[in-house]
mmCIF file of C-alpha atoms and ligand atoms in Angstrom:
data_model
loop_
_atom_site.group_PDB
_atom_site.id
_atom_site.type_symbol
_atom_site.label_atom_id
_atom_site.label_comp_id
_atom_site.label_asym_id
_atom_site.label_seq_id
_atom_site.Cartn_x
_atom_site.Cartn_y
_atom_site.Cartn_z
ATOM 1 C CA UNK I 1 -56.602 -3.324 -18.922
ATOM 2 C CA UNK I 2 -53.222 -2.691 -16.447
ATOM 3 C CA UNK I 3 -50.830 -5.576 -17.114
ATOM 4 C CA UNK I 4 -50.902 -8.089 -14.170
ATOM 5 C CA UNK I 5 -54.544 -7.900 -13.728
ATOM 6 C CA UNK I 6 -56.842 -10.326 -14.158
ATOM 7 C CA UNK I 7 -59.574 -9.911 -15.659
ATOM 8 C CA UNK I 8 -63.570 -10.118 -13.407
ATOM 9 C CA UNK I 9 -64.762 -12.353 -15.538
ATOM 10 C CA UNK I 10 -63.807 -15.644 -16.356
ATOM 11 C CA UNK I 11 -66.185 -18.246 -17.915
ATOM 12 C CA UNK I 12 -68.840 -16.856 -20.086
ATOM 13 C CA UNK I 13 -71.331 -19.196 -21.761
ATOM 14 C CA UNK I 14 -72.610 -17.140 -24.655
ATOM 15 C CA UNK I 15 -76.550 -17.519 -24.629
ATOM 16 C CA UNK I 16 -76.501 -19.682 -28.111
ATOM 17 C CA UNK I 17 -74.186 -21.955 -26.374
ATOM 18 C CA UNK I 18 -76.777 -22.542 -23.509
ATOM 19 C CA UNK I 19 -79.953 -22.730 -25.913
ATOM 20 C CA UNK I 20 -77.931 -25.176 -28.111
ATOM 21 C CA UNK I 21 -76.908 -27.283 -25.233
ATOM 22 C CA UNK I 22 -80.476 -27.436 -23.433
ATOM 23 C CA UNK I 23 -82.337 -28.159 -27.024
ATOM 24 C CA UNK I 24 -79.746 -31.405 -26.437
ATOM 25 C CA UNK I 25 -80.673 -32.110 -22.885
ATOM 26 C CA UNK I 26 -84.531 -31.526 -23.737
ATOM 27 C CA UNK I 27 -83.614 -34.217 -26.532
ATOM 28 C CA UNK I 28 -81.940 -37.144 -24.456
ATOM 29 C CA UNK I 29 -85.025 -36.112 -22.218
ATOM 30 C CA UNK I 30 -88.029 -37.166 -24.738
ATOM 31 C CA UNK I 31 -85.771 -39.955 -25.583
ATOM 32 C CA UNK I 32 -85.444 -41.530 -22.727
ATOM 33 C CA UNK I 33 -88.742 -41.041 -21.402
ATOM 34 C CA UNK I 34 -90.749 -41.673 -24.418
ATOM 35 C CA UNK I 35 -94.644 -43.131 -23.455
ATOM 36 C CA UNK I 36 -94.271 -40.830 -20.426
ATOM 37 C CA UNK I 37 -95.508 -37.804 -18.675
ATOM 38 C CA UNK I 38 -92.775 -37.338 -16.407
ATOM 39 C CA UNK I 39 -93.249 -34.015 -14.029
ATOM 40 C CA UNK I 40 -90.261 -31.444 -13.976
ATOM 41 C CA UNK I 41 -89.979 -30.111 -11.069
ATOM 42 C CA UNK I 42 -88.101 -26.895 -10.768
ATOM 43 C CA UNK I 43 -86.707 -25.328 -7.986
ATOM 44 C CA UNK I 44 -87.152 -21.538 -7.409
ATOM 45 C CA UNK I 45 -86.006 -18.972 -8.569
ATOM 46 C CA UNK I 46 -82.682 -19.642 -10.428
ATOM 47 C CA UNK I 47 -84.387 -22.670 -12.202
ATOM 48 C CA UNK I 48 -86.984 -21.219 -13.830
ATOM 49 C CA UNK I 49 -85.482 -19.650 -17.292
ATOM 50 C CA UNK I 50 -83.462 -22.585 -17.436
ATOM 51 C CA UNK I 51 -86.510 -24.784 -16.815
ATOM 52 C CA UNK I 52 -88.892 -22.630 -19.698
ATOM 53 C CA UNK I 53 -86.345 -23.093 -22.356
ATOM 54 C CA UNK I 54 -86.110 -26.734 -21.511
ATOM 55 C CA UNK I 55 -89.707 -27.540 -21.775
ATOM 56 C CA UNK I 56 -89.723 -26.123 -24.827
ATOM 57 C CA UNK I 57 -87.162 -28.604 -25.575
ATOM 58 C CA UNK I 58 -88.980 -31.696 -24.667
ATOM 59 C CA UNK I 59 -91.883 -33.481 -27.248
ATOM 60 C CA UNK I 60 -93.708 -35.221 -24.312
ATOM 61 C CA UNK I 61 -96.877 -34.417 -22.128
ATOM 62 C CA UNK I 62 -94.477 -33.031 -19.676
ATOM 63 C CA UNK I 63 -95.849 -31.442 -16.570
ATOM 64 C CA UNK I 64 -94.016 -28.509 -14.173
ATOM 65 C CA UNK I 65 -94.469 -28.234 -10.721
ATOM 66 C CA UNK I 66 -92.418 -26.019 -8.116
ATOM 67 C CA UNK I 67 -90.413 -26.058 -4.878
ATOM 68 C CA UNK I 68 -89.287 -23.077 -2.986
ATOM 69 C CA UNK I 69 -86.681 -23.687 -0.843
ATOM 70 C CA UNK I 70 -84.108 -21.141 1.756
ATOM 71 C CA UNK I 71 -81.267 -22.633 3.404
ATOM 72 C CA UNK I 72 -81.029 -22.598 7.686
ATOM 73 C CA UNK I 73 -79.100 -20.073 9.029
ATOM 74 C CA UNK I 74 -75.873 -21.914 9.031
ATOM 75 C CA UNK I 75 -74.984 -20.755 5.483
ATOM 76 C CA UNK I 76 -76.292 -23.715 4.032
ATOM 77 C CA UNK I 77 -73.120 -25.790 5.431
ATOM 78 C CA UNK I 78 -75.624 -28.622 7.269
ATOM 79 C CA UNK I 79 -77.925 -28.993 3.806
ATOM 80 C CA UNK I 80 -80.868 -28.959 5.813
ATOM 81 C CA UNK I 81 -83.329 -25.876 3.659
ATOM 82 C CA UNK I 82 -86.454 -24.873 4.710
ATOM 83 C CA UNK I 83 -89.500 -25.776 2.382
ATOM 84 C CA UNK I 84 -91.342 -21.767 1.564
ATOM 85 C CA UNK I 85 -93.096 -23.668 -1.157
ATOM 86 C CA UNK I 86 -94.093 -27.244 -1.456
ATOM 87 C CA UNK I 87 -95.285 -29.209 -4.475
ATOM 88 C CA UNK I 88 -98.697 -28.335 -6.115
ATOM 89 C CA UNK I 89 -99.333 -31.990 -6.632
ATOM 90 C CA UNK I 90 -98.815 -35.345 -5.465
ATOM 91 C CA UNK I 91 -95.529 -37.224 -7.320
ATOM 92 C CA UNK I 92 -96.183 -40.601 -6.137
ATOM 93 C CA UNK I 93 -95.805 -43.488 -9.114
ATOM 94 C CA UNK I 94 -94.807 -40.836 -11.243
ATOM 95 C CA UNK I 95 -91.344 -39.555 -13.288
ATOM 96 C CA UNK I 96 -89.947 -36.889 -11.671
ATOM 97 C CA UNK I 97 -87.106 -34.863 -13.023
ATOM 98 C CA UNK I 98 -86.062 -32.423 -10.308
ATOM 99 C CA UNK I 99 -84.151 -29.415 -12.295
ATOM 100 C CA UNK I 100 -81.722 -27.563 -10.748
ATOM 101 C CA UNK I 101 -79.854 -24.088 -12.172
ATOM 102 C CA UNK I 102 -76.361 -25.541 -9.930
ATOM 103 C CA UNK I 103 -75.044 -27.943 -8.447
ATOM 104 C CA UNK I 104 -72.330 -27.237 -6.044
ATOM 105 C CA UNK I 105 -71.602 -28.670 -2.748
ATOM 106 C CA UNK I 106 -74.836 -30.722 -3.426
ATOM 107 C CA UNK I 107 -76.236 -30.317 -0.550
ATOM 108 C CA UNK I 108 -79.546 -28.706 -1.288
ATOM 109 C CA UNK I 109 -80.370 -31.307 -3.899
ATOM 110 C CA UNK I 110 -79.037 -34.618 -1.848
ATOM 111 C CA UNK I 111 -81.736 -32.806 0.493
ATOM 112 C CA UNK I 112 -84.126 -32.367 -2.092
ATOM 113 C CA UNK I 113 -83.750 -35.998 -3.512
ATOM 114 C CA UNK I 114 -84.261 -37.194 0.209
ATOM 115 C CA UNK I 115 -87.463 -35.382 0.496
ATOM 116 C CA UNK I 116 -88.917 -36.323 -2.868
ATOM 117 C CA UNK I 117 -88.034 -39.825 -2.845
ATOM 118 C CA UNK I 118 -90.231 -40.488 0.441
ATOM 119 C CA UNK I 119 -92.987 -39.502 -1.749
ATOM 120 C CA UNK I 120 -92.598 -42.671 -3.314
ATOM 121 C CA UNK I 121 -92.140 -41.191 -7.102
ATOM 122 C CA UNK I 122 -91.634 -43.992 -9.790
ATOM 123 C CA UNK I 123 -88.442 -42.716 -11.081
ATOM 124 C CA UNK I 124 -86.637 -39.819 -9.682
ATOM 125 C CA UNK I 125 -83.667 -38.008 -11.876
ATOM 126 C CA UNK I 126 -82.159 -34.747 -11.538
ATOM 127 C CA UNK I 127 -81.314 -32.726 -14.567
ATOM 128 C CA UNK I 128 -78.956 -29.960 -13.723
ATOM 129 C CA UNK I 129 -77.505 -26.512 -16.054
ATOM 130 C CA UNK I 130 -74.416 -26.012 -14.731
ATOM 131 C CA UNK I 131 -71.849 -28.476 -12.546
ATOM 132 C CA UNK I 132 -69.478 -26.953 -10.264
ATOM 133 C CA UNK I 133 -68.211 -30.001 -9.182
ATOM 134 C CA UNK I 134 -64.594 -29.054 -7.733
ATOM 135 C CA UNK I 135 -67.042 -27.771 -5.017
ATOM 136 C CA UNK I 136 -68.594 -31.199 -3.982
ATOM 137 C CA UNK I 137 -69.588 -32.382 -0.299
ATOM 138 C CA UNK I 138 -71.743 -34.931 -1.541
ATOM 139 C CA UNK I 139 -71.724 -37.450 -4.659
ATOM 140 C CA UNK I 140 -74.766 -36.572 -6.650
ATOM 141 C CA UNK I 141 -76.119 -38.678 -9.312
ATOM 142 C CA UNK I 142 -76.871 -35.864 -12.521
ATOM 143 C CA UNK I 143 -78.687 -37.854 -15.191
ATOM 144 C CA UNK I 144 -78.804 -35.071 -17.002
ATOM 145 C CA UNK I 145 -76.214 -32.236 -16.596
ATOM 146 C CA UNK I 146 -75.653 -29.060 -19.334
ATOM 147 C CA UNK I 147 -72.469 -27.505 -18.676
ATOM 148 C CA UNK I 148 -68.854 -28.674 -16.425
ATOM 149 C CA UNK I 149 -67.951 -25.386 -14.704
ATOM 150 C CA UNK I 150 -64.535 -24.366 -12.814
ATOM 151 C CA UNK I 151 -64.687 -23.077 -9.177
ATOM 152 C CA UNK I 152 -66.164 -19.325 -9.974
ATOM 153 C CA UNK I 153 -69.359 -17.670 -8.937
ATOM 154 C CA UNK I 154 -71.816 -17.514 -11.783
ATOM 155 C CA UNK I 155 -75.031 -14.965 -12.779
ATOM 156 C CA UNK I 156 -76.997 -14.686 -15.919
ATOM 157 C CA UNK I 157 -79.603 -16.698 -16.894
ATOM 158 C CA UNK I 158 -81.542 -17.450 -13.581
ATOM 159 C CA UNK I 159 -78.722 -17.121 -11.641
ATOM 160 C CA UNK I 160 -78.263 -14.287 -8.585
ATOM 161 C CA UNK I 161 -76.398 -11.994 -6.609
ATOM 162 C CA UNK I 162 -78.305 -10.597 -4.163
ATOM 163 C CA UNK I 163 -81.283 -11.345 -5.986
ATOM 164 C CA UNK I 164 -79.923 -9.422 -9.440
ATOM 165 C CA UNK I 165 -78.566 -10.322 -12.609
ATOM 166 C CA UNK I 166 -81.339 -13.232 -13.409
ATOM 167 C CA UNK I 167 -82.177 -11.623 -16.845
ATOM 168 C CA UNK I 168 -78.745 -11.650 -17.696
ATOM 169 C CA UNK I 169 -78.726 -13.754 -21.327
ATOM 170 C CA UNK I 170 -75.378 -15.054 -20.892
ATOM 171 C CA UNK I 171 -73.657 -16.678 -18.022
ATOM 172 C CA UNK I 172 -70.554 -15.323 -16.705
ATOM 173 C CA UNK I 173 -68.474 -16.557 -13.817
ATOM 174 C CA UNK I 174 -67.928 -13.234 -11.405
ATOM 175 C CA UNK I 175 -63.856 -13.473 -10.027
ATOM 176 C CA UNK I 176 -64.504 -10.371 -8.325
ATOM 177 C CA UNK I 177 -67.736 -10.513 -6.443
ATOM 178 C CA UNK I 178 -66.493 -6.923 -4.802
ATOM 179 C CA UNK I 179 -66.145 -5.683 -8.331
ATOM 180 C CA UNK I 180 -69.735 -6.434 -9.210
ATOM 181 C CA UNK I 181 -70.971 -4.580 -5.829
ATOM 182 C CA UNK I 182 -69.038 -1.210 -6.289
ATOM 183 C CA UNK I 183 -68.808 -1.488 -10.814
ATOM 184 C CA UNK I 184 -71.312 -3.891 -11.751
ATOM 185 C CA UNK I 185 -72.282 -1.749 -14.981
ATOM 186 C CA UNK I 186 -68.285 -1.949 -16.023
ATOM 187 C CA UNK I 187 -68.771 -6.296 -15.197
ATOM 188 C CA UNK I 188 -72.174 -6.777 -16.898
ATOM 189 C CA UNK I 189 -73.013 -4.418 -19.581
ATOM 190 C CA UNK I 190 -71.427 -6.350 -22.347
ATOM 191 C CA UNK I 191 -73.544 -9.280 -21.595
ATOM 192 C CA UNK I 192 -77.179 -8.025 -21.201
HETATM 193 P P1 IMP G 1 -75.341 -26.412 -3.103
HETATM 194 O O1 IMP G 1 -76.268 -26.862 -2.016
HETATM 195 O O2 IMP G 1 -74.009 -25.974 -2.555
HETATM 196 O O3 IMP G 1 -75.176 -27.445 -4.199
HETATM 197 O O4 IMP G 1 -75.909 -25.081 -3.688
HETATM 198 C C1 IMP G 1 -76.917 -25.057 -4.532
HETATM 199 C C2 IMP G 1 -77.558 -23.683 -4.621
HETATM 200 O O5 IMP G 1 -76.694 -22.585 -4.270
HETATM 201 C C3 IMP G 1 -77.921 -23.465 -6.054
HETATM 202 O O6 IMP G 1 -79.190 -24.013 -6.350
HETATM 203 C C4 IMP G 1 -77.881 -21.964 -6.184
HETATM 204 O O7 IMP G 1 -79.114 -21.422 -5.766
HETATM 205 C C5 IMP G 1 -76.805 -21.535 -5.213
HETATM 206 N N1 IMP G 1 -75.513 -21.345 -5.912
HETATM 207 C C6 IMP G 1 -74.426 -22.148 -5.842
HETATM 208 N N2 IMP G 1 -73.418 -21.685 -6.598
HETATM 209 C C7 IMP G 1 -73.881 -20.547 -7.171
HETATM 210 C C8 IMP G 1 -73.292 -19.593 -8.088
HETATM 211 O O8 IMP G 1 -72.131 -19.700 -8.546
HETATM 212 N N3 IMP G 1 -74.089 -18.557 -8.462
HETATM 213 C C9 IMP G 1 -75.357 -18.400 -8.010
HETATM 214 N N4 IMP G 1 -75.944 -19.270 -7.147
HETATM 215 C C10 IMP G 1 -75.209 -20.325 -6.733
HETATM 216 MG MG1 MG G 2 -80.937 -22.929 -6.658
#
C-alpha cells in the first residue's frame, strides 16, 4: 500500500472471535434465565445469523419470534420505524430478549423497547452483537452486549450495505464506504 494511506478497513472481528464470544453471551443467557422459556425476539434481517448461532448457544426451551422494521423517511433521525412485520405471537407475562445485530444512535431499539413493553412482557432485556456507542442519542440499557466497537461502518455477519455483504463470516468496519461501491472485491475478498 502507498505510504500515507490508510488502510479501508479497520476493525475486523475474525469469525472465531464472534462464535467464541456469542457461545459466552448464549451462556450468561441460560444462566440467568434458568426455569424459563424466555422468547428471543430478533429483528430482521441483520439479526438473524447472529440470532441462529446464539440459540444454539442457549440450553433452555427458548422460543424465536420476529420483527421487521424500516425507518420513516427522515433517515431514521426521529426513531420513529415503521412495523413491515409484527410479532407471530403474543409476549405478554413472558421473557423477552429483543436481539439486535447494532446498536448505534439507539434509536430503533429505545423504539422497539417502547413498543414491546406496552405488551406487558414479564421481563424485557435486549441482547445486542456489536455496540457502537460513541454514536449514542439515547441511553440504552444492553443486558447483554458481544462486542465495544469504534465509530466505523460495519458488514459481515448479518450486517449490510445496500442489502450485500450479510454472508460475510467476519466483521469488518468499512472506512471507505466509496471504496466498497467502486472495489468491493479488493475490500472483501480476504474475508469471505
Ligand atoms: P440506530 O437506531 O442508530 O441504533 O441504528 C440501528 C440500526 O441501524 C441497526 O439495527 C442496523 O440495522 C443499522 N446500522 C447501524 N450501524 C450500522 C453499521 O455500521 N452497519 C450496518 N448497519 C448499521
Ligand atoms: Mg438492524
Amino acid at each position: 500500500m502507498a505510504e500515507g494511506a490508510t488502510s479501508p478497513v479497520g476493525l475486523v472481528l475474525e469469525p472465531d472471535q464472534i462464535h467464541k464470544r456469542v457461545a459466552e453471551m448464549g451462556a450468561e443467557i441460560t444462566r440467568d434465565h434458568a426455569g424459563r422459556s424466555p422468547i428471543l425476539v430478533a429483528v430482521l434481517k441483520g439479526s438473524v445469523l447472529f440470532l441462529a448461532d446464539l440459540v444454539r448457544s442457549i440450553d433452555l426451551p427458548v422460543r424465536v419470534d420476529f420483527m421487521a422494521i424500516s425507518s420513516y423517511g427522515d433517515g431514521g433521525r426521529s426513531g420513529v420505524v415503521r412495523i413491515l412485520k409484527d410479532l407471530s405471537d403474543a409476549i405478554e407475562g413472558e421473557d423477552v430478549i429483543l436481539v439486535e445485530d447494532i446498536i448505534d444512535t439507539g434509536l430503533t431499539v429505545t423504539y422497539l423497547l417502547t413498543n414491546l413493553r406496552a405488551r406487558k412482557p414479564r421481563s424485557l432485556e435486549v441482547c445486542a452483537l456489536l455496540d457502537k456507542s460513541v454514536r449514542r442519542i439515547i441511553e440504552v440499557p444492553i443486558r447483554y452486549k458481544g462486542f465495544d466497537i469504534p465509530d466505523e461502518f460495519v458488514i459481515g455477519y448479518g450486517l449490510d450495505h445496500n442489502g450485500r455483504y450479510r454472508n460475510l463470516r467476519s466483521i469488518i468496519g468499512v472506512r471507505d464506504i466509496d471504496a466498497l461501491d467502486t472495489d468491493p472485491e479488493r475490500i472483501v475478498s480476504p474475508y469471505v
